[in-house]
PDB file of C-alpha atoms in Angstrom:
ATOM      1  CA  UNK X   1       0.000   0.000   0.000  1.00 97.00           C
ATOM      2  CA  UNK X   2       1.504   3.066  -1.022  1.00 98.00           C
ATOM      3  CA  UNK X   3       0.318   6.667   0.184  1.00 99.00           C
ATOM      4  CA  UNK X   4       1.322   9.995  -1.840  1.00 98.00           C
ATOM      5  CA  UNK X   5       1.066  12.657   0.508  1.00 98.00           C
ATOM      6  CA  UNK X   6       2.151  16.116   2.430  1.00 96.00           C
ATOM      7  CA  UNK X   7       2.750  15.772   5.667  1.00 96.00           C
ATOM      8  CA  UNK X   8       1.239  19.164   6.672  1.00 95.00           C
ATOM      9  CA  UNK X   9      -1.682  18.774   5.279  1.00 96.00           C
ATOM     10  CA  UNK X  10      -4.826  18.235   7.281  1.00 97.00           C
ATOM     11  CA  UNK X  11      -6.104  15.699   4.736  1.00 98.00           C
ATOM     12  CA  UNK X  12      -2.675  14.403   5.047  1.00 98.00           C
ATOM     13  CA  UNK X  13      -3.617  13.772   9.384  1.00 99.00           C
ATOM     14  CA  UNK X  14      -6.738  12.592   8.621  1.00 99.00           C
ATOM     15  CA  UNK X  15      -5.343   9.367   6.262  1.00 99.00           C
ATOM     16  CA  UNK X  16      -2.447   8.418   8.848  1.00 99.00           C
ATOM     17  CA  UNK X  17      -4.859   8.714  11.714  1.00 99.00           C
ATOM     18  CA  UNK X  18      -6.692   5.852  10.057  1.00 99.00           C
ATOM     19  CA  UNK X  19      -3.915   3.962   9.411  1.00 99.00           C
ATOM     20  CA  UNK X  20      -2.423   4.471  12.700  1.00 99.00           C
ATOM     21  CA  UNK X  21      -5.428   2.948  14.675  1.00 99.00           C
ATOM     22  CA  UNK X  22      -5.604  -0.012  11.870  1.00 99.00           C
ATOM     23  CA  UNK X  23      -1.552  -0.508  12.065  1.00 98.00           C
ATOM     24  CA  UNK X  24      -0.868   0.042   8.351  1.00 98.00           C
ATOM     25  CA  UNK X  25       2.445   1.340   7.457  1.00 98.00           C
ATOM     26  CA  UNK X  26       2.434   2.493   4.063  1.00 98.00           C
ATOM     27  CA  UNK X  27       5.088   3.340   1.984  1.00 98.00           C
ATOM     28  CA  UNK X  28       5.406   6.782   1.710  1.00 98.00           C
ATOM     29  CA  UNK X  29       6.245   9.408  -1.159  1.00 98.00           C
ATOM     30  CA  UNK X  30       6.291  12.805   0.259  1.00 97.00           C
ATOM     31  CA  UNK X  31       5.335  15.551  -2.165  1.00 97.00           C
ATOM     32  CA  UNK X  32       5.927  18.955  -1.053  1.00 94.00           C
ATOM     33  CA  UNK X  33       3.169  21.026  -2.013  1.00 91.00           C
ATOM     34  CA  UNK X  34       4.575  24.569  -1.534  1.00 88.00           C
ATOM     35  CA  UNK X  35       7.368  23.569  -4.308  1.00 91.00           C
ATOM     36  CA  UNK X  36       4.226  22.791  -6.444  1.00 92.00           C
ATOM     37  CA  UNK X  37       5.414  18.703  -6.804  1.00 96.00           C
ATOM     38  CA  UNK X  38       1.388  17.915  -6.978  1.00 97.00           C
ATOM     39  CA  UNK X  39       1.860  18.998 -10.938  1.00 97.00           C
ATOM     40  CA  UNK X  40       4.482  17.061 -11.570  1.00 96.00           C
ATOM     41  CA  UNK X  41       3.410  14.908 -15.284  1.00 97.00           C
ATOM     42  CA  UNK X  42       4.049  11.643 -13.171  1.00 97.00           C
ATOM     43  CA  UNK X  43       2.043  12.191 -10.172  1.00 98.00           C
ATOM     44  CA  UNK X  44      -1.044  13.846 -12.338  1.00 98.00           C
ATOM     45  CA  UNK X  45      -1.306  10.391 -14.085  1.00 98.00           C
ATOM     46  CA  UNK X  46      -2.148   8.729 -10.574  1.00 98.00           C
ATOM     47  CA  UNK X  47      -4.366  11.920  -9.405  1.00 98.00           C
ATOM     48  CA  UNK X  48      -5.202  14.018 -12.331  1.00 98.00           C
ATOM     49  CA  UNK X  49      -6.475  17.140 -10.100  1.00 98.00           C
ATOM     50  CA  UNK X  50      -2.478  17.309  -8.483  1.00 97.00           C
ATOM     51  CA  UNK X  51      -4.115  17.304  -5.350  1.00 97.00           C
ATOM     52  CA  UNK X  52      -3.577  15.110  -2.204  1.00 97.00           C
ATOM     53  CA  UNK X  53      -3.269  12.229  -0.415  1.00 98.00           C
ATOM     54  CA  UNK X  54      -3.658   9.445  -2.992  1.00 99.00           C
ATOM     55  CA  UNK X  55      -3.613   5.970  -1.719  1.00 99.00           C
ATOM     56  CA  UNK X  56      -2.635   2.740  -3.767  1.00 99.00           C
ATOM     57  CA  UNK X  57      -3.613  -0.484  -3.112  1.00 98.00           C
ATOM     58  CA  UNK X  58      -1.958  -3.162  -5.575  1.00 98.00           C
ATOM     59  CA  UNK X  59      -3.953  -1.549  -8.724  1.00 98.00           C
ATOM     60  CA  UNK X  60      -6.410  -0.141  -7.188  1.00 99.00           C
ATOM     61  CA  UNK X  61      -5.813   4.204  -6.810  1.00 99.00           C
ATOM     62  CA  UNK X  62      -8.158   6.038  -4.383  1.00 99.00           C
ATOM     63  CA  UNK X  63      -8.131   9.949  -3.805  1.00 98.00           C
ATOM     64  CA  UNK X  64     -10.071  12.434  -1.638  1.00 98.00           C
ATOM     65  CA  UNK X  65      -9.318  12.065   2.149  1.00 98.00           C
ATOM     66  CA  UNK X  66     -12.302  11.196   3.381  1.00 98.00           C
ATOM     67  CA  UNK X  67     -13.163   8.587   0.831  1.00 99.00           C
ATOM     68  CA  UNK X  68     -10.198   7.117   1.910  1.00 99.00           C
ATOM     69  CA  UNK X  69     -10.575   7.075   5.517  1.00 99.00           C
ATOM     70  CA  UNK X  70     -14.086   5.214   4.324  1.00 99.00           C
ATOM     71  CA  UNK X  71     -12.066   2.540   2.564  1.00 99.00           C
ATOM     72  CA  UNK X  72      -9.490   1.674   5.077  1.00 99.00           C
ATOM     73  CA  UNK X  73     -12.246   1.858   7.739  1.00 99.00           C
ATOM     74  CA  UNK X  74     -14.538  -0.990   5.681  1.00 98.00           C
ATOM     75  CA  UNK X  75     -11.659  -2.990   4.348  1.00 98.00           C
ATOM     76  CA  UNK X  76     -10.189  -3.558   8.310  1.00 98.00           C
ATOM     77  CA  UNK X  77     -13.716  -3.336   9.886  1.00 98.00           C
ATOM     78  CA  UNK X  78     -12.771  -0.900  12.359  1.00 98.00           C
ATOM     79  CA  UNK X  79     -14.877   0.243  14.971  1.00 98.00           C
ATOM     80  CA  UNK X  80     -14.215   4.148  13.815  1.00 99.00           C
ATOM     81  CA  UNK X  81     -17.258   3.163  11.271  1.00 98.00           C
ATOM     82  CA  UNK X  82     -20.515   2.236  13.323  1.00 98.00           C
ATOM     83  CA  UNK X  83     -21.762  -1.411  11.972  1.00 97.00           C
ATOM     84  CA  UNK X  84     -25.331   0.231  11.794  1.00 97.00           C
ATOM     85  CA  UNK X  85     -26.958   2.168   9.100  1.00 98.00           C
ATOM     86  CA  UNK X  86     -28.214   5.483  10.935  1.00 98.00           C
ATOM     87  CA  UNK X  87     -24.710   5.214  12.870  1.00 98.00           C
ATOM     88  CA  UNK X  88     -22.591   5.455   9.371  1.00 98.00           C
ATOM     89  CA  UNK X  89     -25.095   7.869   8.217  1.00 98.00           C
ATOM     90  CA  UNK X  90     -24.102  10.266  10.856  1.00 98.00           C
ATOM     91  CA  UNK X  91     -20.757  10.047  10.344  1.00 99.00           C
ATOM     92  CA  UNK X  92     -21.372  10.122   6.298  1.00 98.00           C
ATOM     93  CA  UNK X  93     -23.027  13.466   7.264  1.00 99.00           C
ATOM     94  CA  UNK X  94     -20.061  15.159   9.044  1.00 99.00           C
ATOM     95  CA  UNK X  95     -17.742  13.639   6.570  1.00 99.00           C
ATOM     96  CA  UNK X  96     -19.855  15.404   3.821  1.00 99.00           C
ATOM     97  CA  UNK X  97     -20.306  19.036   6.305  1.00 99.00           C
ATOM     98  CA  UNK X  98     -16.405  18.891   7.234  1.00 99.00           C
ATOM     99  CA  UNK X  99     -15.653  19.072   2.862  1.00 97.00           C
ATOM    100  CA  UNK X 100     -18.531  21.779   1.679  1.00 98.00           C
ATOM    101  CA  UNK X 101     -18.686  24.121   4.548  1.00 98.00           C
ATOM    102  CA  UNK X 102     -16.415  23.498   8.030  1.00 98.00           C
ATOM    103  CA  UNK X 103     -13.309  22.283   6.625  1.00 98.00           C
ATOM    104  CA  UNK X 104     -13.407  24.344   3.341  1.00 98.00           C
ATOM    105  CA  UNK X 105     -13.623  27.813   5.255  1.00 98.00           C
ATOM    106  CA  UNK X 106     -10.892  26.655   8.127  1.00 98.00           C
ATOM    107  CA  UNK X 107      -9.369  25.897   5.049  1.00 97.00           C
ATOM    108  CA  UNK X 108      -8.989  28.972   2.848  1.00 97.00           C
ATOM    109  CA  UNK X 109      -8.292  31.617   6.568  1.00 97.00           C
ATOM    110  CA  UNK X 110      -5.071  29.247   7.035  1.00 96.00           C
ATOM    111  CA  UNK X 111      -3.824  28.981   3.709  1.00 94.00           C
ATOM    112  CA  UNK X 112      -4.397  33.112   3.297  1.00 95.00           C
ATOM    113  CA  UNK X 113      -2.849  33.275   6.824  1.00 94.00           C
ATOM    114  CA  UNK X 114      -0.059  30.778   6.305  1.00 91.00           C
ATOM    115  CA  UNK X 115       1.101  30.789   2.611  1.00 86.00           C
ATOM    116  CA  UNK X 116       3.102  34.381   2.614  1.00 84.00           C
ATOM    117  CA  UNK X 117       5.761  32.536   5.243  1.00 82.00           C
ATOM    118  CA  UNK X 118       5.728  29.564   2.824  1.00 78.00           C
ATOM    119  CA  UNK X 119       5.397  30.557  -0.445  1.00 80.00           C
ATOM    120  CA  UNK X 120       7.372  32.837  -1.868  1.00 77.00           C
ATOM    121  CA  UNK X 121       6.087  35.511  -3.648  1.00 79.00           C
ATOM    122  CA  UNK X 122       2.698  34.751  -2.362  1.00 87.00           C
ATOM    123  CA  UNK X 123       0.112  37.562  -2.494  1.00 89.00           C
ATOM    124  CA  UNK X 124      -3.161  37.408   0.205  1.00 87.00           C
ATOM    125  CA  UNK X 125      -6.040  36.945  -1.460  1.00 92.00           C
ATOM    126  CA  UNK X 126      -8.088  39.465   0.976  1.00 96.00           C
ATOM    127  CA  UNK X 127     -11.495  38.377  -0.860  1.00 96.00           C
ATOM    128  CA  UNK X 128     -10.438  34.584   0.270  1.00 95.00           C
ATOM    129  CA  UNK X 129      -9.756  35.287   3.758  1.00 96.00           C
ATOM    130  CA  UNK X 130     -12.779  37.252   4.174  1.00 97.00           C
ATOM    131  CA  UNK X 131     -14.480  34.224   2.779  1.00 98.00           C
ATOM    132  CA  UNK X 132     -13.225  31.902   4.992  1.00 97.00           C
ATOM    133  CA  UNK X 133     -13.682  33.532   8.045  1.00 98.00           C
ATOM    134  CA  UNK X 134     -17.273  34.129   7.479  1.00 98.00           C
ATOM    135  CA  UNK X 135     -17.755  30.602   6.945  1.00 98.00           C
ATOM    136  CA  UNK X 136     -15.662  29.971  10.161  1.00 98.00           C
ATOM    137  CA  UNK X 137     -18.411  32.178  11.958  1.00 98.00           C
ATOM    138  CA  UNK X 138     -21.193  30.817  10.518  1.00 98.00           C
ATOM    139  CA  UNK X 139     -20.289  27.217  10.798  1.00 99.00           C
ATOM    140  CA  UNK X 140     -18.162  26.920  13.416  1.00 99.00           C
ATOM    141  CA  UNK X 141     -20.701  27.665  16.155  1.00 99.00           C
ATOM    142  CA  UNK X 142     -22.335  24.377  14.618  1.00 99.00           C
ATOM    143  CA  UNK X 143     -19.847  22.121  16.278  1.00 99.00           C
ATOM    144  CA  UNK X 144     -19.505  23.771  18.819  1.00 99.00           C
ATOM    145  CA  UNK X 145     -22.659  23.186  20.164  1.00 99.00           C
ATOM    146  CA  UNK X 146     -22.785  19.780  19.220  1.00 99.00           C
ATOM    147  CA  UNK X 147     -20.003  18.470  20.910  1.00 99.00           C
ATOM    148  CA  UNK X 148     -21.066  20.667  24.376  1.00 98.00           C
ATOM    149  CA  UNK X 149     -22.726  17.395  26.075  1.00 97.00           C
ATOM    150  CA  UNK X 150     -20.874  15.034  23.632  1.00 97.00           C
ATOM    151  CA  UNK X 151     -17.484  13.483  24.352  1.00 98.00           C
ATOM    152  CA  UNK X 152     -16.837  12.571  20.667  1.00 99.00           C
ATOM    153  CA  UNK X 153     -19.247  13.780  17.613  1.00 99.00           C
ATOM    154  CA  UNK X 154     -21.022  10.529  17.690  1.00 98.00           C
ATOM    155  CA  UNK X 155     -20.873  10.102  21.721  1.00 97.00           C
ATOM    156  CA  UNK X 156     -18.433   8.405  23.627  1.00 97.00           C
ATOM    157  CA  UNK X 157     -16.140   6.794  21.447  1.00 98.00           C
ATOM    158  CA  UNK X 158     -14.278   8.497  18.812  1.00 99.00           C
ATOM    159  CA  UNK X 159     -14.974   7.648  14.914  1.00 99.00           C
ATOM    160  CA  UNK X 160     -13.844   8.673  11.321  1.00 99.00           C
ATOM    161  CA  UNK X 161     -16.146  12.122  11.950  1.00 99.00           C
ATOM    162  CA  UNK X 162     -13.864  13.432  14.578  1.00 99.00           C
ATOM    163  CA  UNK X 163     -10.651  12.534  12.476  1.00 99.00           C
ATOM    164  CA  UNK X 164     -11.698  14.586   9.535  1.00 99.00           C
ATOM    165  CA  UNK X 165     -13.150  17.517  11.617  1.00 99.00           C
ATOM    166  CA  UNK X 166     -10.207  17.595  14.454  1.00 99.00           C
ATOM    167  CA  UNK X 167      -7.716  17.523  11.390  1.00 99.00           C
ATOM    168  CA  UNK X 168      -9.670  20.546   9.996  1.00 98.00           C
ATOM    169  CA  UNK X 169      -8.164  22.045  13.113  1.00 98.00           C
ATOM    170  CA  UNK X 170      -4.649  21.638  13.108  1.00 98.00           C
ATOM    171  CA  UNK X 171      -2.739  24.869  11.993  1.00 96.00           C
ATOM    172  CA  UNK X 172      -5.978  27.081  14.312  1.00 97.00           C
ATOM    173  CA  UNK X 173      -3.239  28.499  16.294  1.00 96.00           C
ATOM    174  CA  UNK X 174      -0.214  29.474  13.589  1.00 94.00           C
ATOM    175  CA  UNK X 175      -2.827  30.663  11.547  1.00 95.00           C
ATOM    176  CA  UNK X 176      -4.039  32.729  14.441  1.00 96.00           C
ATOM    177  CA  UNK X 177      -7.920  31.965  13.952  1.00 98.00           C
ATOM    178  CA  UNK X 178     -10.374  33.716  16.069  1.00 97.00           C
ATOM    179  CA  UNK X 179     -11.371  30.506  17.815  1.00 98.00           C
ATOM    180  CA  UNK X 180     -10.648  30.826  21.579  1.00 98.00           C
ATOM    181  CA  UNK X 181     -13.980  31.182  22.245  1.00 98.00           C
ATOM    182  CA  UNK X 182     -15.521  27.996  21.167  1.00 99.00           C
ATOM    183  CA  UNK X 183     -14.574  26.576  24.256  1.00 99.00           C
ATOM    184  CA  UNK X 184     -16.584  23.181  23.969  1.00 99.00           C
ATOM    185  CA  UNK X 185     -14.979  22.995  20.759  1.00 99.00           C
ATOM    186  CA  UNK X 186     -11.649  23.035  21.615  1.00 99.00           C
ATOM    187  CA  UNK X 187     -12.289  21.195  24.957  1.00 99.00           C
ATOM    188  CA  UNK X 188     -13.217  18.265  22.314  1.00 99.00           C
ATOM    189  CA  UNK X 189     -10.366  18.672  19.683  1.00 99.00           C
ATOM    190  CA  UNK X 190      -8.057  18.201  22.630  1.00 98.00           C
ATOM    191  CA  UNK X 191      -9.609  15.191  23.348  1.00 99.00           C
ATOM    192  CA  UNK X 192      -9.308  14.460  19.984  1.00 99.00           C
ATOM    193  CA  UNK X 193      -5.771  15.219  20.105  1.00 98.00           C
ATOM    194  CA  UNK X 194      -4.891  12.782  23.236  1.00 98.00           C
ATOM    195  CA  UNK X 195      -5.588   9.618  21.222  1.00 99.00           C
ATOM    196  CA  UNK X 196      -2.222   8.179  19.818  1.00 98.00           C
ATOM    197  CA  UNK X 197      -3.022   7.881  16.939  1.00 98.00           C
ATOM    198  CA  UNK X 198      -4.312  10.597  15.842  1.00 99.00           C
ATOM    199  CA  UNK X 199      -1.386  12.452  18.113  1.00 98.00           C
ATOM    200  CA  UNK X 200       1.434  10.507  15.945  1.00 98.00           C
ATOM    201  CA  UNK X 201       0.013  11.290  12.689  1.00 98.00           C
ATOM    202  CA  UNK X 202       0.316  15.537  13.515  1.00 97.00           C
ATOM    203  CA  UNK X 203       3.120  16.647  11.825  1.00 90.00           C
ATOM    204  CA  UNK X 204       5.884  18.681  13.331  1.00 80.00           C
ATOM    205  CA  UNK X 205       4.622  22.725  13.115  1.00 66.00           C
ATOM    206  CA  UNK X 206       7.488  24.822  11.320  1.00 59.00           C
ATOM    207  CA  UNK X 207       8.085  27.996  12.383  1.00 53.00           C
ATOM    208  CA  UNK X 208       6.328  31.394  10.964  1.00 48.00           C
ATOM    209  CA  UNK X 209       8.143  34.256  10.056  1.00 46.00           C
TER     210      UNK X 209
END
């Protein structure tokens, strides 16, 4: 099993989370996204949108993070993936929230926040960042009420939901998000962060400018 990847990447954390808890050590081929190695003519003919993680298993090639969370999870039967319908439902429907609305605005305030110390030459996109933190305020606040009485997204034990949104999470601080007050929130993504798996798969934070 082979995983193309970038270690900073939160889609990056939410793949070797997975195969943490399952014990799968892939071999790895690092791609350094800030040198633009996505585009390389090699690499688009396994993913043609440049874009990772990509897992391959023998012939079979699987992108988008989540959908390959999904596919570990059901090929090991792990108990991240509830055995009952409404159970993977849920989790289908956080999966699906975390892409189109909490993920994707997290998303676009870091990478306006983060890419100038990275990237050289790189220009704010002001309209971007505006973006994203709106979508921060608006959607944010939906976790955060969620997980107020809730140990994990689904209840007491933690599955593929928390993963993909607690990976969402993971440059909050560099990128200096206005956060600190969803408190239940953050109470739960350090919960989040205290299982070992997920811990080993963070990567280790460079320093900003």
């Amino acid at each position: 099993m082979k995983l193309y990847h970038f270690p900073f990447s939160p889609n990056t954390v939410k793949v070797m989370a997975v195969m943490n808890k399952l014990g799968i050590k892939p071999e790895e081929v690092v791609l350094d996204l800030t040198k633009g190695e996505t585009h390389n003519p090699d690499y688009k003919a396994v993913n043609p949108n440049a874009l990772i993680p990509t897992l391959v298993d023998g012939d079979f090639v699987l992108w988008e993070s989540n959908a390959i969370m999904l596919y570990l999870a059901e090929k090991h039967d792990s108990d991240l993936l509830p055995k009952d319908l409404q159970g993977r439902a849920e989790v289908n429907k956080w999966l699906s929230w975390q892409l189109a609305h909490f993920g994707r605005g997290i998303g676009m305030a870091v990478f306006e926040r983060v890419a100038p110390n990275f990237i050289e030459g790189y220009q704010v996109d002001e309209g971007a960042l505006k973006k994203g933190l709106e979508m921060i305020e608006r959607f944010v606040p939906v976790l955060d009420a969620h997980v107020a009485d809730r140990k994990f997204v689904l209840g007491d034990k933690p599955s593929l939901a928390d993963i993909a949104l607690a990976a969402s999470l993971i440059h909050w601080r560099m990128a200096k998000l206005p956060l600190e007050g969803y408190t239940k929130m953050l109470a739960w993504y350090d919960r989040v962060c205290q299982l070992d798996y997920f811990k080993d798969a963070l990567p280790q934070m460079p320093a900003m400018a």
